[in-house]
């Protein structure tokens, strides 16, 4: 595996899940694989779970790890070509990439969407520059449009906690005070739709206010239900997430908040006990970090049906599987 962005990159999903369970039972099983290999993790944005779980995963595999926070001590990096660099950015990514690549064997990248230029974000410009100019295998630690390590961990969590053969999984938009990327819902939709093709997979529904339609390349074939209450009825898993306008129906709205969290309608999307009451004793999921009172109420996230902690713990497992696959392709 030379690049990890999409569910297709992991190959057979059932096999990947089997491997995840095997690694969870013995997470140091492949410790020889990473001997004398170095992972470089590059962060253009904040991180807690990704940073810790991916480093732990690399350590499970016996690797050395270097972490670079681009915004905390490195030169500010220019990412666009054809600009006169007379501002605050001292170094161009096109020199920085091969330099960084010379010190490592695998690169993980966190680079959020800028949310101002849809084409730039959806072309995965930064990620693809790393792929092109590093000559190393690259994996996404949340890029402009995807967060596959999260979606893989989410699928594993659903598999572990389901009580019926084909659970009903609902992705619901929830209000937020800041404009957030679409990476998490994009990947969640992509992975759930792939899982829905499995015999013992999932039934997947997305609910969001009008105008928040996700890019069809991630939701092709998904059921969209604009009535949140109707979508939540009988749900076995409720996956809440805010995202800003994907600009699918109104391109000028890309990256904007189009339903304010302070409006009555916005607030009506917050997951509380009343919302959970119509589900099938549904489990609550969120990738974290989560804003209480906006996305979810304290009682729901602290309740017995909240999976947010096991979900985060599974990030170590998904990352171990992915880095293991990359190491195997380097052998
Ligand atoms: C990121 C997002 O993509 O929504 C990372 C999630 C894993 N979330 C945020 O940036 C939340 C920031 C905030 O202020 O709540």
GROMACS .gro file of C-alpha atoms and ligand atoms in nm:
model
  346
    1UNK     CA    1   0.000   0.000   0.000
    2UNK     CA    2   0.157   0.325  -0.117
    3UNK     CA    3  -0.124   0.562  -0.024
    4UNK     CA    4  -0.410   0.546   0.226
    5UNK     CA    5  -0.698   0.784   0.166
    6UNK     CA    6  -0.998   0.575   0.067
    7UNK     CA    7  -1.168   0.254   0.175
    8UNK     CA    8  -1.057   0.090  -0.150
    9UNK     CA    9  -0.693   0.139  -0.048
   10UNK     CA   10  -0.733  -0.119   0.230
   11UNK     CA   11  -0.859  -0.386  -0.012
   12UNK     CA   12  -1.104  -0.648   0.113
   13UNK     CA   13  -1.292  -0.491   0.405
   14UNK     CA   14  -1.379  -0.818   0.578
   15UNK     CA   15  -1.016  -0.920   0.571
   16UNK     CA   16  -0.910  -0.583   0.711
   17UNK     CA   17  -1.159  -0.623   0.998
   18UNK     CA   18  -1.032  -0.973   1.069
   19UNK     CA   19  -0.679  -0.837   1.077
   20UNK     CA   20  -0.791  -0.557   1.311
   21UNK     CA   21  -0.938  -0.809   1.554
   22UNK     CA   22  -0.623  -1.021   1.536
   23UNK     CA   23  -0.407  -0.718   1.613
   24UNK     CA   24  -0.637  -0.610   1.893
   25UNK     CA   25  -0.591  -0.953   2.054
   26UNK     CA   26  -0.212  -0.923   2.025
   27UNK     CA   27  -0.105  -0.574   1.926
   28UNK     CA   28   0.268  -0.650   1.934
   29UNK     CA   29   0.240  -0.951   1.704
   30UNK     CA   30   0.415  -0.774   1.416
   31UNK     CA   31   0.677  -0.590   1.618
   32UNK     CA   32   0.961  -0.713   1.395
   33UNK     CA   33   0.808  -0.547   1.086
   34UNK     CA   34   0.909  -0.193   1.173
   35UNK     CA   35   1.261  -0.268   1.290
   36UNK     CA   36   1.489   0.023   1.186
   37UNK     CA   37   1.204   0.188   0.996
   38UNK     CA   38   1.101   0.546   1.070
   39UNK     CA   39   0.756   0.702   1.060
   40UNK     CA   40   0.736   1.079   1.020
   41UNK     CA   41   0.407   1.227   1.136
   42UNK     CA   42   0.346   1.578   1.002
   43UNK     CA   43   0.078   1.796   1.160
   44UNK     CA   44  -0.047   2.113   0.995
   45UNK     CA   45  -0.338   2.112   1.243
   46UNK     CA   46  -0.413   2.022   1.604
   47UNK     CA   47  -0.448   1.664   1.715
   48UNK     CA   48  -0.486   1.455   2.027
   49UNK     CA   49  -0.613   1.106   1.934
   50UNK     CA   50  -0.445   1.085   1.595
   51UNK     CA   51  -0.110   1.193   1.733
   52UNK     CA   52  -0.113   0.950   2.025
   53UNK     CA   53  -0.281   0.651   1.860
   54UNK     CA   54  -0.072   0.665   1.544
   55UNK     CA   55   0.252   0.698   1.739
   56UNK     CA   56   0.143   0.407   1.959
   57UNK     CA   57   0.057   0.204   1.650
   58UNK     CA   58   0.403   0.264   1.502
   59UNK     CA   59   0.559   0.166   1.836
   60UNK     CA   60   0.349  -0.155   1.837
   61UNK     CA   61   0.517  -0.234   1.506
   62UNK     CA   62   0.866  -0.160   1.641
   63UNK     CA   63   0.918   0.161   1.444
   64UNK     CA   64   1.100   0.481   1.528
   65UNK     CA   65   0.876   0.787   1.519
   66UNK     CA   66   0.941   1.155   1.446
   67UNK     CA   67   0.661   1.405   1.499
   68UNK     CA   68   0.665   1.745   1.332
   69UNK     CA   69   0.420   2.018   1.426
   70UNK     CA   70   0.458   2.249   1.132
   71UNK     CA   71   0.300   2.541   1.319
   72UNK     CA   72   0.508   2.501   1.633
   73UNK     CA   73   0.870   2.567   1.549
   74UNK     CA   74   0.910   2.470   1.184
   75UNK     CA   75   0.931   2.734   0.912
   76UNK     CA   76   0.589   2.839   0.791
   77UNK     CA   77   0.536   2.651   0.468
   78UNK     CA   78   0.405   2.787   0.140
   79UNK     CA   79   0.189   2.529  -0.036
   80UNK     CA   80   0.088   2.714  -0.355
   81UNK     CA   81   0.307   2.728  -0.667
   82UNK     CA   82   0.373   3.044  -0.863
   83UNK     CA   83   0.363   3.286  -0.570
   84UNK     CA   84   0.618   3.548  -0.471
   85UNK     CA   85   0.711   3.439  -0.120
   86UNK     CA   86   0.732   3.783   0.040
   87UNK     CA   87   0.493   3.708   0.325
   88UNK     CA   88   0.537   3.512   0.650
   89UNK     CA   89   0.602   3.177   0.480
   90UNK     CA   90   0.978   3.110   0.470
   91UNK     CA   91   0.998   2.772   0.298
   92UNK     CA   92   0.814   2.606   0.013
   93UNK     CA   93   0.653   2.269   0.060
   94UNK     CA   94   0.817   2.150  -0.262
   95UNK     CA   95   1.163   2.173  -0.099
   96UNK     CA   96   1.042   2.072   0.244
   97UNK     CA   97   0.878   1.750   0.122
   98UNK     CA   98   1.188   1.579  -0.027
   99UNK     CA   99   1.397   1.698   0.270
  100UNK     CA  100   1.152   1.551   0.521
  101UNK     CA  101   1.121   1.235   0.313
  102UNK     CA  102   1.498   1.182   0.326
  103UNK     CA  103   1.475   1.113   0.700
  104UNK     CA  104   1.198   0.853   0.701
  105UNK     CA  105   1.035   0.552   0.536
  106UNK     CA  106   0.665   0.634   0.578
  107UNK     CA  107   0.485   0.968   0.616
  108UNK     CA  108   0.152   1.039   0.789
  109UNK     CA  109  -0.009   1.373   0.710
  110UNK     CA  110  -0.266   1.586   0.888
  111UNK     CA  111  -0.373   1.878   0.675
  112UNK     CA  112  -0.731   2.003   0.715
  113UNK     CA  113  -0.939   2.166   0.446
  114UNK     CA  114  -0.890   2.540   0.417
  115UNK     CA  115  -1.266   2.562   0.348
  116UNK     CA  116  -1.226   2.858   0.112
  117UNK     CA  117  -1.138   2.693  -0.221
  118UNK     CA  118  -1.346   2.382  -0.281
  119UNK     CA  119  -1.149   2.264  -0.583
  120UNK     CA  120  -0.816   2.299  -0.401
  121UNK     CA  121  -0.950   2.105  -0.100
  122UNK     CA  122  -1.131   1.835  -0.297
  123UNK     CA  123  -0.829   1.777  -0.523
  124UNK     CA  124  -0.639   1.682  -0.203
  125UNK     CA  125  -0.368   1.919  -0.323
  126UNK     CA  126  -0.140   1.904  -0.017
  127UNK     CA  127  -0.166   1.525   0.023
  128UNK     CA  128  -0.101   1.468  -0.346
  129UNK     CA  129   0.206   1.693  -0.339
  130UNK     CA  130   0.347   1.472  -0.062
  131UNK     CA  131   0.265   1.163  -0.265
  132UNK     CA  132   0.430   1.305  -0.576
  133UNK     CA  133   0.741   1.466  -0.431
  134UNK     CA  134   0.834   1.244  -0.134
  135UNK     CA  135   0.876   0.909  -0.309
  136UNK     CA  136   0.753   0.749   0.017
  137UNK     CA  137   0.428   0.577   0.112
  138UNK     CA  138   0.185   0.831   0.255
  139UNK     CA  139  -0.123   0.793   0.471
  140UNK     CA  140  -0.393   1.039   0.572
  141UNK     CA  141  -0.420   1.140   0.937
  142UNK     CA  142  -0.721   1.355   0.834
  143UNK     CA  143  -0.662   1.544   0.514
  144UNK     CA  144  -0.877   1.799   0.333
  145UNK     CA  145  -1.156   1.556   0.247
  146UNK     CA  146  -1.100   1.229   0.435
  147UNK     CA  147  -1.022   1.076   0.775
  148UNK     CA  148  -0.991   0.705   0.694
  149UNK     CA  149  -0.815   0.598   1.017
  150UNK     CA  150  -1.121   0.729   1.204
  151UNK     CA  151  -1.373   0.559   0.976
  152UNK     CA  152  -1.188   0.226   0.998
  153UNK     CA  153  -1.188   0.250   1.380
  154UNK     CA  154  -1.559   0.342   1.371
  155UNK     CA  155  -1.644   0.038   1.161
  156UNK     CA  156  -1.448  -0.188   1.395
  157UNK     CA  157  -1.633  -0.035   1.693
  158UNK     CA  158  -1.971  -0.096   1.528
  159UNK     CA  159  -1.872  -0.458   1.454
  160UNK     CA  160  -1.775  -0.508   1.818
  161UNK     CA  161  -2.090  -0.355   1.965
  162UNK     CA  162  -2.366  -0.460   1.729
  163UNK     CA  163  -2.644  -0.676   1.869
  164UNK     CA  164  -2.816  -0.751   1.537
  165UNK     CA  165  -2.667  -0.895   1.219
  166UNK     CA  166  -2.723  -0.581   1.009
  167UNK     CA  167  -2.747  -0.281   1.241
  168UNK     CA  168  -2.908   0.046   1.134
  169UNK     CA  169  -2.638   0.312   1.138
  170UNK     CA  170  -2.740   0.679   1.118
  171UNK     CA  171  -2.497   0.960   1.044
  172UNK     CA  172  -2.656   1.278   1.174
  173UNK     CA  173  -2.542   1.637   1.129
  174UNK     CA  174  -2.534   1.832   1.457
  175UNK     CA  175  -2.483   2.204   1.522
  176UNK     CA  176  -2.147   2.371   1.594
  177UNK     CA  177  -2.016   2.722   1.650
  178UNK     CA  178  -1.726   2.690   1.402
  179UNK     CA  179  -1.708   2.589   1.039
  180UNK     CA  180  -1.567   2.233   1.039
  181UNK     CA  181  -1.434   2.017   0.756
  182UNK     CA  182  -1.633   1.739   0.586
  183UNK     CA  183  -1.351   1.485   0.616
  184UNK     CA  184  -1.501   1.281   0.900
  185UNK     CA  185  -1.853   1.246   0.755
  186UNK     CA  186  -1.711   1.187   0.404
  187UNK     CA  187  -1.499   0.895   0.521
  188UNK     CA  188  -1.766   0.760   0.755
  189UNK     CA  189  -2.014   0.755   0.464
  190UNK     CA  190  -1.762   0.597   0.230
  191UNK     CA  191  -1.671   0.319   0.476
  192UNK     CA  192  -2.033   0.254   0.582
  193UNK     CA  193  -2.146   0.227   0.221
  194UNK     CA  194  -1.869  -0.024   0.157
  195UNK     CA  195  -1.976  -0.213   0.472
  196UNK     CA  196  -2.338  -0.208   0.355
  197UNK     CA  197  -2.230  -0.429   0.062
  198UNK     CA  198  -2.130  -0.705   0.304
  199UNK     CA  199  -2.393  -0.965   0.389
  200UNK     CA  200  -2.350  -0.902   0.762
  201UNK     CA  201  -2.274  -0.533   0.710
  202UNK     CA  202  -2.482  -0.229   0.798
  203UNK     CA  203  -2.789  -0.039   0.678
  204UNK     CA  204  -2.678   0.319   0.644
  205UNK     CA  205  -2.879   0.643   0.651
  206UNK     CA  206  -2.761   1.004   0.650
  207UNK     CA  207  -2.965   1.288   0.797
  208UNK     CA  208  -2.883   1.660   0.777
  209UNK     CA  209  -3.054   1.992   0.712
  210UNK     CA  210  -3.115   2.093   0.349
  211UNK     CA  211  -2.801   2.239   0.194
  212UNK     CA  212  -2.557   2.017   0.388
  213UNK     CA  213  -2.549   1.745   0.118
  214UNK     CA  214  -2.209   1.574   0.121
  215UNK     CA  215  -2.010   1.530  -0.198
  216UNK     CA  216  -2.177   1.252  -0.401
  217UNK     CA  217  -1.844   1.078  -0.455
  218UNK     CA  218  -1.866   0.976  -0.086
  219UNK     CA  219  -2.241   0.915  -0.059
  220UNK     CA  220  -2.333   0.749  -0.390
  221UNK     CA  221  -2.614   0.507  -0.312
  222UNK     CA  222  -2.677   0.631   0.043
  223UNK     CA  223  -3.025   0.702   0.176
  224UNK     CA  224  -3.065   1.068   0.272
  225UNK     CA  225  -3.350   1.153   0.510
  226UNK     CA  226  -3.397   1.522   0.589
  227UNK     CA  227  -3.631   1.446   0.881
  228UNK     CA  228  -3.388   1.372   1.163
  229UNK     CA  229  -3.648   1.213   1.391
  230UNK     CA  230  -3.757   0.976   1.113
  231UNK     CA  231  -3.395   0.884   1.038
  232UNK     CA  232  -3.322   0.810   1.404
  233UNK     CA  233  -3.621   0.579   1.452
  234UNK     CA  234  -3.497   0.228   1.526
  235UNK     CA  235  -3.130   0.326   1.489
  236UNK     CA  236  -2.878   0.089   1.648
  237UNK     CA  237  -2.595   0.342   1.613
  238UNK     CA  238  -2.619   0.722   1.608
  239UNK     CA  239  -2.304   0.881   1.466
  240UNK     CA  240  -2.319   1.257   1.527
  241UNK     CA  241  -2.092   1.506   1.355
  242UNK     CA  242  -2.098   1.867   1.249
  243UNK     CA  243  -1.974   1.970   0.908
  244UNK     CA  244  -1.976   2.297   0.721
  245UNK     CA  245  -2.155   2.339   0.390
  246UNK     CA  246  -1.996   2.106   0.131
  247UNK     CA  247  -2.105   2.343  -0.147
  248UNK     CA  248  -2.273   2.071  -0.348
  249UNK     CA  249  -2.604   2.249  -0.410
  250UNK     CA  250  -2.483   2.609  -0.364
  251UNK     CA  251  -2.109   2.633  -0.452
  252UNK     CA  252  -2.074   2.985  -0.298
  253UNK     CA  253  -2.171   2.842   0.041
  254UNK     CA  254  -1.872   2.606   0.049
  255UNK     CA  255  -1.718   2.595   0.396
  256UNK     CA  256  -1.986   2.814   0.552
  257UNK     CA  257  -2.224   2.762   0.843
  258UNK     CA  258  -2.568   2.777   0.683
  259UNK     CA  259  -2.772   2.672   0.987
  260UNK     CA  260  -2.675   2.870   1.295
  261UNK     CA  261  -2.631   2.679   1.621
  262UNK     CA  262  -2.818   2.948   1.812
  263UNK     CA  263  -3.133   2.926   1.601
  264UNK     CA  264  -3.417   2.707   1.726
  265UNK     CA  265  -3.389   2.492   1.416
  266UNK     CA  266  -3.013   2.453   1.459
  267UNK     CA  267  -3.053   2.359   1.823
  268UNK     CA  268  -3.317   2.100   1.736
  269UNK     CA  269  -3.042   1.884   1.580
  270UNK     CA  270  -2.843   1.845   1.908
  271UNK     CA  271  -2.851   1.481   2.019
  272UNK     CA  272  -3.021   1.458   2.357
  273UNK     CA  273  -3.210   1.187   2.547
  274UNK     CA  274  -3.529   1.267   2.357
  275UNK     CA  275  -3.355   1.203   2.025
  276UNK     CA  276  -3.204   0.879   2.156
  277UNK     CA  277  -3.546   0.765   2.287
  278UNK     CA  278  -3.673   0.689   1.935
  279UNK     CA  279  -3.373   0.466   1.855
  280UNK     CA  280  -3.341   0.093   1.914
  281UNK     CA  281  -3.154   0.145   2.242
  282UNK     CA  282  -2.904   0.309   2.008
  283UNK     CA  283  -2.536   0.355   2.082
  284UNK     CA  284  -2.396   0.706   2.056
  285UNK     CA  285  -2.078   0.767   1.855
  286UNK     CA  286  -1.861   1.070   1.779
  287UNK     CA  287  -1.500   1.092   1.658
  288UNK     CA  288  -1.407   1.353   1.926
  289UNK     CA  289  -1.325   1.624   2.011
  290UNK     CA  290  -1.689   1.696   2.081
  291UNK     CA  291  -1.853   2.016   2.200
  292UNK     CA  292  -2.106   1.929   2.468
  293UNK     CA  293  -2.430   2.123   2.452
  294UNK     CA  294  -2.391   2.168   2.076
  295UNK     CA  295  -2.341   1.820   1.930
  296UNK     CA  296  -2.461   1.617   2.228
  297UNK     CA  297  -2.587   1.664   2.582
  298UNK     CA  298  -2.382   1.556   2.886
  299UNK     CA  299  -2.623   1.278   2.980
  300UNK     CA  300  -2.606   1.111   2.637
  301UNK     CA  301  -2.228   1.124   2.601
  302UNK     CA  302  -2.179   1.008   2.960
  303UNK     CA  303  -2.451   0.742   2.934
  304UNK     CA  304  -2.412   0.365   2.921
  305UNK     CA  305  -2.476   0.367   2.544
  306UNK     CA  306  -2.195   0.608   2.462
  307UNK     CA  307  -1.913   0.448   2.262
  308UNK     CA  308  -1.687   0.752   2.229
  309UNK     CA  309  -1.407   0.607   2.444
  310UNK     CA  310  -1.389   0.254   2.290
  311UNK     CA  311  -1.415   0.425   1.951
  312UNK     CA  312  -1.111   0.641   2.027
  313UNK     CA  313  -0.924   0.339   2.169
  314UNK     CA  314  -0.979   0.158   1.839
  315UNK     CA  315  -0.783   0.429   1.660
  316UNK     CA  316  -0.467   0.253   1.779
  317UNK     CA  317  -0.590  -0.064   1.612
  318UNK     CA  318  -0.688   0.089   1.278
  319UNK     CA  319  -0.354   0.271   1.262
  320UNK     CA  320  -0.163  -0.047   1.346
  321UNK     CA  321  -0.335  -0.234   1.060
  322UNK     CA  322  -0.269   0.045   0.812
  323UNK     CA  323   0.097   0.098   0.903
  324UNK     CA  324   0.149  -0.280   0.908
  325UNK     CA  325   0.013  -0.302   0.552
  326UNK     CA  326   0.247  -0.022   0.441
  327UNK     CA  327   0.547  -0.186   0.612
  328UNK     CA  328   0.467  -0.516   0.440
  329UNK     CA  329   0.472  -0.345   0.103
  330UNK     CA  330   0.820  -0.204   0.186
  331UNK     CA  331   0.967  -0.548   0.265
  332LIG     C1  332  -1.195   1.835   1.329
  332LIG     C2  333  -1.299   1.805   1.223
  332LIG     O1  334  -1.263   1.758   1.114
  332LIG     O2  335  -1.417   1.829   1.246
  332LIG     C3  336  -1.123   1.708   1.373
  332LIG     C4  337  -1.208   1.590   1.407
  332LIG     C5  338  -1.130   1.464   1.427
  332LIG     N1  339  -1.261   1.892   1.444
  332LIG     C6  340  -1.239   2.016   1.485
  332LIG     O3  341  -1.164   2.089   1.424
  332LIG     C7  342  -1.311   2.063   1.610
  332LIG     C8  343  -1.266   2.199   1.651
  332LIG     C9  344  -1.350   2.263   1.759
  332LIG     O4  345  -1.317   2.377   1.790
  332LIG     O5  346  -1.446   2.205   1.813
   0.00000   0.00000   0.00000
